[in-house]
Amino acid sequence: MNKFFSIQFIAGAVALCVVLVPFEKASAQIKSEDAKMNTFVSGLMVKMTLDEKIGQLNLVTIGAATTGSVVNKGVEEKMKQGAIGGVFGIWGVKNTREIQDIAVKNTRLHIPLIFGLDVIHGQHTIFPIPLGMSATWDLGLIKQSAQIAAKEATAEGLNWVYSPMVDIARDPRWGRISEGSGEDPWYGGQVAKAMIHGYQGSSMKSNDAVMACVKHFALYGGAEAGREYNTVDMSRIKMYQDYLPPYKAAVDAGAGSFMSSFNTVDGIPATGNQWLLTDVLRKQWGFKGFVVSDYTAVNEMESHGLGDLQTVSALALKAGLDMDMVGEGFLLTLKKSLAQGKVTRAEIDLACRRVLEAKYKLGLFDNPYKSMDEAKESKEVLSAENRTAARNISKHSFVLLKNDAQTLPLKKGGSIALVGPLADNQRDMLGTWVVAGEWQKSISVMQGIKNLVGDNVKINYAKGANITDDAAFMERLNYFGQQLVTLDKKPVDELIEDAVDAAKKSDVIVAVVGESQSMSGESSSRSDIDIPESQKNMLKALAKLGKPLVIVLFNGRPLTLTWEDAHASAILDVWAPGTEAGNAIADVLFGDYNPAGKITATFPRSVGQIPIYYNHKNTGRPYTSGPTKFKSNYLDISNDPLYPFGYGLSYTTFSYGDVKLSKTKLKGNETLTATVTVSNTGKYAGEEVVQLYISDPVASISRSVKELKNFKKISLQPGEQKEVSFAITTEDLKFYNTQLKYDWEPGGFIVQIGTNSRDTHQASVWWGK
Ligand code: BGC
């Protein structure tokens, strides 16, 4: 051993020890924590009757139904008997304390309840809908939103949130595309991790941490025809390659719980699917938490055709489901099933143990009232600090889809016609899933503009259109008898005339249009994803004036915007931005912040192109450009989307240099560095999301045309340029082969770097074993 080597060796060994010792310490600590938990839970379970154990598997909702018609009855009585393990649907220290009191003071074993809620994009301070949040491409901000949500939720006595939703969605007809991170499996996994780390922190025992519940396991986003609750059917290889990765990433990130989905997987409802809940989730991925069903999903297995309530409840338990949400199939039938030998005591014990372990991990046995603190509640909920963070996060989520002749940013002077049904509107700022969110506290676009520019800009306001004029559609939007969308007293033509009059008096038109709150989200599938006709008619009348027309677009899904793209001067997609909507929109419209968001779901030209996503497979007759006979295309429309995945403009412009590779031939475990120079060639400082894609043109199976592998978000001053490098290893080349083995195959690869999935620069590399 030469001197240099031995010094290196010693240094390496020391470094290894430095790394290993804390690692060993940490893993020993985890083991001893686990041992403590086992002893505690085992000790408790010895004292529990069979009924009490089954009670722990029962999750009830208190108060109003949220997403189904079934509501639990006799909750207090059941609670006293120990027949309830957790509740959801209530929040606030006063409420949660009152309920926890029943469990802790009035039951035989004083086992605390777990309190859950659909905290999806904020508790009271509402952030952009998840699809918008994902458009930030900023994992730090995404994590921050989850941390704040956790702080507000815990301040209200909650300890369990039904988020993140990590379902890959490639069909914008499906209303729940709004609740996820779009179409890409790798990026979906990154967002899932950031959310889970934000919610759970480093210890779920902390007063500010909640347990995440990853949903909906699995493949819910693959619902046929984009129709809610519909059948899903796909090959195993597609599951593993494209749909399962974000759930797996969530397990790797330490998610405490999972929610099973409503749909079937390989013909068996997910809620009773042993392959999914046990073989994949626990045996292959090593998940250690508990699985709850979706709302009455156990009961719904009856409609799926799997048998009566007793049969499906037994099936679900045996499959690996631990907690039954709302339907009480477990409560009503498991004892009988045990007596008849249809389930075993060990299966009931295992599910009960997992639920008790979750409570243990949350520290509820140490302090069942852990975060129920009025002082924290009044300090934390909707605090100025949280609202400031929300404003910042919202503006980062906006995507500039079009900006002809630098229409945006607007001048802080002159006059604007502010028109559209969403312009002076607070309710629809929040978007879907805001159970505790208060729309009365949100900032309308009109208010936000006034807050920013005061009297410097003259605002000529007109509503201009109803959200929709279609009575039948409106009735469905106003579900559960709510008045979410109403018709204006004025006739439709007069509304449009008002908007045109306002526009005539103004330098520029800002039309705030799109989807209202209940138009996307659960049970909000649409077969037509245009901006509703009522609003489009207003836009058409305005476009005729030939004045600059800026569309501020609210949407819970990609919409078909072919007409708008051809006729508007600028389109700013703001999704549903949350509590600080108006302030954040004003920041961007008037250039205080330069938009940098990029879409995470492809925008089609027409619904006929759906499903449409960037990482599709090639065909044997690949599309080139324009409709050609006997190629894989349509006769009447191009295959290209209107806006591709990863797309989004800026007030400035960026140019990309060639892709430079550190090597063009590599072997095995070597690392490749791919570098590109990005320059800000415009007049504004701006941020750019530099995206790395890899293609694997020859393999043992037909591969996607390209796949996102990494990204970096950079800031550049006007005239500034930066080198952006990505380290690429064989991990980035891996895929699931026909044996479902995750591996890479030697050969040629194309490395692509660019501003979106379509516009990239590329270089080739050969990678041998
Ligand atoms: C939804 C879930 C939600 C649950 C509880 C269901 O209908 O699919 O996402 O967590 O209701 O509200």
mmCIF file with all atom_site columns, C-alpha atoms in Angstrom, residues 25 58 61 75 107 112 161 170 179 229-230 254 345 364 391 402 433 480 558 588 632 645 647 693:
data_model
loop_
_atom_site.group_PDB
_atom_site.id
_atom_site.type_symbol
_atom_site.label_atom_id
_atom_site.label_alt_id
_atom_site.label_comp_id
_atom_site.label_asym_id
_atom_site.label_entity_id
_atom_site.label_seq_id
_atom_site.pdbx_PDB_ins_code
_atom_site.Cartn_x
_atom_site.Cartn_y
_atom_site.Cartn_z
_atom_site.occupancy
_atom_site.B_iso_or_equiv
_atom_site.pdbx_formal_charge
_atom_site.auth_seq_id
_atom_site.auth_comp_id
_atom_site.auth_asym_id
_atom_site.auth_atom_id
_atom_site.pdbx_PDB_model_num
ATOM 1  C CA . LYS A 1 25  ? -26.835 5.070   16.383  1.00 0.00 ? 25  LYS A CA 1
ATOM 2  C CA . ASN A 1 58  ? -63.962 1.978   12.796  1.00 0.00 ? 58  ASN A CA 1
ATOM 3  C CA . THR A 1 61  ? -67.530 11.161  10.380  1.00 0.00 ? 61  THR A CA 1
ATOM 4  C CA . VAL A 1 75  ? -71.585 8.238   17.436  1.00 0.00 ? 75  VAL A CA 1
ATOM 5  C CA . THR A 1 107 ? -64.261 4.376   27.819  1.00 0.00 ? 107 THR A CA 1
ATOM 6  C CA . PRO A 1 112 ? -57.460 8.225   22.445  1.00 0.00 ? 112 PRO A CA 1
ATOM 7  C CA . VAL A 1 161 ? -54.554 14.662  7.034   1.00 0.00 ? 161 VAL A CA 1
ATOM 8  C CA . ARG A 1 170 ? -53.495 11.987  -17.813 1.00 0.00 ? 170 ARG A CA 1
ATOM 9  C CA . GLU A 1 179 ? -55.891 17.365  -6.551  1.00 0.00 ? 179 GLU A CA 1
ATOM 10 C CA . TYR A 1 229 ? -65.311 6.356   -9.740  1.00 0.00 ? 229 TYR A CA 1
ATOM 11 C CA . ASN A 1 230 ? -65.019 4.458   -13.017 1.00 0.00 ? 230 ASN A CA 1
ATOM 12 C CA . GLY A 1 254 ? -42.020 7.472   5.562   1.00 0.00 ? 254 GLY A CA 1
ATOM 13 C CA . ARG A 1 345 ? -58.264 -13.409 15.225  1.00 0.00 ? 345 ARG A CA 1
ATOM 14 C CA . LEU A 1 364 ? -51.379 10.348  21.543  1.00 0.00 ? 364 LEU A CA 1
ATOM 15 C CA . ARG A 1 391 ? -49.255 34.921  -1.367  1.00 0.00 ? 391 ARG A CA 1
ATOM 16 C CA . LYS A 1 402 ? -49.287 33.270  -23.832 1.00 0.00 ? 402 LYS A CA 1
ATOM 17 C CA . TRP A 1 433 ? -61.323 20.626  -1.096  1.00 0.00 ? 433 TRP A CA 1
ATOM 18 C CA . PHE A 1 480 ? -76.069 19.240  -1.463  1.00 0.00 ? 480 PHE A CA 1
ATOM 19 C CA . PRO A 1 558 ? -56.098 21.599  -18.300 1.00 0.00 ? 558 PRO A CA 1
ATOM 20 C CA . VAL A 1 588 ? -47.909 39.077  -11.324 1.00 0.00 ? 588 VAL A CA 1
ATOM 21 C CA . SER A 1 632 ? -50.642 7.200   -36.141 1.00 0.00 ? 632 SER A CA 1
ATOM 22 C CA . PHE A 1 645 ? -45.898 19.239  -20.274 1.00 0.00 ? 645 PHE A CA 1
ATOM 23 C CA . TYR A 1 647 ? -44.421 24.540  -20.619 1.00 0.00 ? 647 TYR A CA 1
ATOM 24 C CA . TYR A 1 693 ? -35.296 14.280  -20.127 1.00 0.00 ? 693 TYR A CA 1
#
